[in-house]
Coordinates of C-alpha atoms in Angstrom, one line a residue:
Chain A
Q9 CA 0.1 -0.1 0.1
V10 CA 1.5 3.4 -0.8
Q11 CA 2.1 5.8 1.6
L12 CA 2.9 9.7 1.3
Q13 CA 4.5 11.9 3.8
E14 CA 5.2 15.5 3.3
S15 CA 8.1 17.4 5.0
G16 CA 9.4 20.8 5.3
P17 CA 9.5 24.1 7.2
G18 CA 6.2 25.1 9.0
L19 CA 7.1 28.5 8.9
V20 CA 8.4 30.6 5.9
K21 CA 8.9 34.4 5.5
A22 CA 6.9 36.5 3.2
S23 CA 8.8 36.7 -0.1
Q24 CA 11.0 33.8 0.3
T25 CA 10.7 30.4 -1.1
L26 CA 8.5 27.8 0.3
S27 CA 10.1 24.2 -0.3
L28 CA 8.3 20.9 0.6
T29 CA 9.2 17.3 -0.1
C30 CA 7.1 14.4 -0.4
S31 CA 8.5 11.2 0.6
V32 CA 6.8 7.9 -1.3
S33 CA 6.8 4.4 -0.2
G34 CA 5.3 1.1 -0.8
A35 CA 5.4 1.8 -4.6
S36 CA 8.1 3.3 -7.3
I37 CA 7.6 6.7 -8.3
S38 CA 9.6 5.8 -11.4
V39 CA 7.1 3.6 -13.1
G40 CA 3.6 3.2 -13.8
D41 CA 0.7 5.4 -14.8
Y42 CA 0.7 7.8 -12.1
Y43 CA 1.3 11.7 -11.6
W44 CA 2.6 13.0 -8.5
S45 CA 1.0 16.1 -7.4
W46 CA 0.6 18.9 -4.7
V47 CA -2.7 20.3 -3.5
R48 CA -3.3 23.0 -0.8
Q49 CA -6.2 23.9 1.4
H50 CA -6.4 27.5 2.7
P51 CA -7.7 27.5 6.2
G52 CA -11.5 26.6 6.2
K53 CA -11.7 26.7 2.6
G54 CA -11.7 23.9 -0.3
L55 CA -8.8 22.1 -2.3
E56 CA -6.7 23.9 -4.7
W57 CA -4.5 22.0 -7.0
I58 CA -1.0 23.0 -7.6
G59 CA 0.3 21.1 -10.0
Y60 CA 1.7 17.5 -10.9
I61 CA 4.8 15.7 -12.2
Y62 CA 5.1 12.4 -14.2
H63 CA 8.0 10.2 -13.4
S64 CA 9.7 11.2 -16.7
G65 CA 9.9 14.7 -15.4
N66 CA 7.3 16.4 -17.2
T67 CA 5.2 18.7 -15.3
Y68 CA 2.0 20.7 -15.4
Y69 CA 0.7 23.6 -13.0
N70 CA -2.2 25.2 -12.1
P71 CA -2.2 28.5 -14.5
S72 CA -2.8 30.6 -11.4
L73 CA 0.1 29.7 -9.8
E74 CA 2.4 28.7 -12.8
S75 CA 4.8 32.0 -12.5
R76 CA 5.7 31.0 -9.0
V77 CA 5.8 26.9 -8.9
S78 CA 7.9 24.1 -9.7
I79 CA 7.7 20.4 -8.9
S80 CA 10.7 18.4 -9.3
I81 CA 11.1 14.6 -8.8
D82 CA 14.0 12.2 -7.6
P83 CA 13.1 8.8 -8.5
Y84 CA 16.2 7.4 -6.6
E85 CA 15.0 8.6 -3.4
G86 CA 11.6 8.0 -4.0
Q87 CA 10.8 11.8 -3.3
F88 CA 9.1 14.5 -5.3
S89 CA 9.1 18.3 -4.1
L90 CA 7.4 21.5 -4.2
N91 CA 9.1 25.1 -4.6
L92 CA 6.8 27.9 -4.4
R93 CA 8.5 31.5 -5.0
S94 CA 7.9 34.8 -3.5
V95 CA 5.3 33.9 -0.9
T96 CA 2.8 35.9 0.7
A97 CA 0.2 35.5 3.5
A98 CA -2.1 34.2 1.0
D99 CA 0.0 31.4 0.7
T100 CA -0.6 30.0 4.1
A101 CA -2.4 26.7 3.8
V102 CA -2.3 23.4 4.5
Y103 CA -0.2 21.5 1.9
Y104 CA -0.7 18.0 0.5
C105 CA 1.4 15.7 -1.9
A106 CA -1.0 12.8 -3.4
R107 CA -0.8 10.3 -6.2
V108 CA -2.9 10.7 -9.0
E109 CA -3.8 7.8 -11.6
T110 CA -2.7 9.2 -14.8
A111 CA -5.8 11.6 -15.7
V112 CA -8.1 10.2 -13.2
D113 CA -8.5 10.2 -9.7
F114 CA -6.1 11.0 -6.5
D115 CA -5.8 7.7 -5.0
S116 CA -3.6 8.2 -2.2
W117 CA -2.7 11.3 -0.1
G118 CA -0.3 12.4 2.4
Q119 CA -1.5 13.6 5.8
G120 CA -0.9 17.1 5.0
I121 CA 1.5 19.9 6.5
P122 CA 0.5 23.2 7.6
V123 CA 2.4 26.2 6.4
T124 CA 2.2 29.5 7.8
V125 CA 3.9 32.6 5.8
S126 CA 4.9 35.3 8.2
S127 CA 5.7 38.8 7.7
Chain B
S17 CA -11.6 27.5 -17.2
Y18 CA -13.9 25.0 -16.1
D19 CA -16.1 25.4 -13.0
L20 CA -17.7 22.9 -10.9
S21 CA -20.5 24.0 -8.3
Q22 CA -21.4 22.5 -5.3
P23 CA -24.0 23.5 -2.5
L24 CA -22.3 25.0 0.5
S25 CA -24.1 22.7 2.9
V26 CA -26.5 19.5 2.8
S27 CA -28.1 18.1 5.8
A28 CA -29.6 14.5 6.1
A29 CA -31.4 12.5 8.9
L30 CA -29.7 9.8 10.6
G31 CA -30.4 6.6 8.6
Q32 CA -31.9 8.6 5.8
T33 CA -30.5 9.4 2.4
A34 CA -28.0 12.5 1.6
T35 CA -27.8 13.7 -1.8
I36 CA -24.6 15.7 -2.7
T37 CA -24.7 17.4 -6.1
C38 CA -21.9 18.8 -8.4
S39 CA -22.8 20.8 -11.7
G40 CA -20.6 21.8 -14.7
T41 CA -21.2 22.6 -18.3
S42 CA -21.6 18.9 -20.0
L43 CA -20.5 17.2 -16.9
G44 CA -21.7 14.1 -17.9
S45 CA -19.0 13.8 -20.5
K46 CA -16.4 14.2 -17.8
L47 CA -15.4 11.4 -15.5
V48 CA -16.3 12.8 -12.1
H49 CA -14.4 11.5 -8.8
W50 CA -15.5 12.3 -5.3
Y51 CA -13.5 12.7 -2.1
Q52 CA -14.7 12.9 1.7
Q53 CA -12.7 15.0 4.1
K54 CA -13.2 14.9 8.0
P55 CA -11.7 17.8 9.8
G56 CA -7.9 17.7 10.2
Q57 CA -7.8 14.9 8.1
A58 CA -6.7 14.0 4.2
P59 CA -9.1 13.7 1.8
V60 CA -10.3 10.2 1.0
L61 CA -11.3 9.2 -2.4
V62 CA -15.1 7.8 -2.0
I63 CA -16.1 7.3 -5.7
Y64 CA -14.2 7.2 -8.8
K65 CA -15.1 7.3 -12.6
D66 CA -18.4 8.6 -12.0
N67 CA -19.8 5.4 -9.9
I68 CA -16.9 3.2 -8.9
R69 CA -16.3 2.6 -5.2
P70 CA -12.6 2.0 -4.0
S71 CA -12.0 -1.1 -1.7
G72 CA -13.1 -0.3 1.5
I73 CA -15.7 2.3 1.0
P74 CA -19.0 1.2 2.1
E75 CA -21.7 0.2 -0.5
R76 CA -24.3 2.9 0.6
F77 CA -21.7 5.2 -1.1
S78 CA -22.9 5.6 -4.8
G79 CA -22.5 8.0 -7.5
S80 CA -24.0 9.3 -11.0
N81 CA -23.2 11.5 -13.8
S82 CA -25.6 13.0 -16.4
G83 CA -26.4 15.9 -18.1
N84 CA -24.7 18.8 -16.3
T85 CA -25.0 17.2 -12.7
A86 CA -23.0 14.6 -10.9
T87 CA -24.4 13.2 -7.7
L88 CA -23.0 11.5 -4.7
T89 CA -25.7 9.7 -3.0
I90 CA -25.0 8.3 0.6
N91 CA -27.6 5.7 1.9
R92 CA -28.5 5.4 5.5
A93 CA -26.6 8.3 6.6
Q94 CA -24.5 7.9 9.9
M95 CA -22.9 10.2 12.2
G96 CA -19.4 9.3 10.8
D97 CA -20.5 10.4 7.4
E98 CA -20.5 13.7 8.4
A99 CA -17.8 15.7 6.3
A100 CA -16.8 17.9 3.4
Y101 CA -17.3 16.3 -0.2
Y102 CA -15.4 17.2 -3.0
C103 CA -16.1 16.6 -6.7
Q104 CA -13.2 16.5 -9.1
V105 CA -12.7 16.6 -12.9
W106 CA -10.0 17.0 -15.6
D107 CA -10.2 19.8 -18.0
V108 CA -7.6 19.0 -20.6
R109 CA -4.5 19.0 -18.5
S110 CA -5.8 20.9 -15.5
V111 CA -7.4 19.3 -12.3
I112 CA -10.5 20.8 -11.0
F113 CA -12.1 20.6 -7.9
G114 CA -15.4 22.0 -6.7
G115 CA -15.8 24.2 -3.8
G116 CA -16.8 21.5 -1.4
T117 CA -20.3 20.5 0.5
K118 CA -20.6 20.2 4.0
L119 CA -22.7 17.0 4.9
T120 CA -24.3 17.4 8.5
V121 CA -26.2 14.6 9.9
L122 CA -29.0 15.2 12.0

């Protein structure tokens, strides 16, 4: 059974870069018909898709965040990462990593990591 | 961009049927997936490809999709079903989530 675990700082200063890593166990991220994705949830709000990466390294991002976001993958370590640049208080949210059956559903999620952007 | 609309809240009496809708233009031509999220927890997939239950999801959960509306139905609603429910589709290469519906079991 695949498991995902987010890690990274829970507090980031405004204008800096938010960097998170998702460690995947129980499945290889270098094979299979899966995307590896990031989703966030602002306090008390709904789910917002950030972007995804395929094991080949191909990425696709939410157009509303595309100018500030990058996702990378390290198949050897079984990890994929999120970088969100020039953060503001509006980026304060719980960030989830998830596995996506290609162009279908998000079938496995990490527990989420809360990130606060401070001024 | 493609939009999905969900009611903010829905209520159902204990043991009765809860119905949560998700609306979008020609939604019936897309595959709809549903997630349950309880407070403080990650979302959990409860229905995929309109009407398929993942293993471990009770048979009380079912889905349908036709025209402009997809529906998540929860039969014999229980207190443990109280949660937010989100629909999700793909729009070309983008992921679209509905705004979410809070289910209250009375």
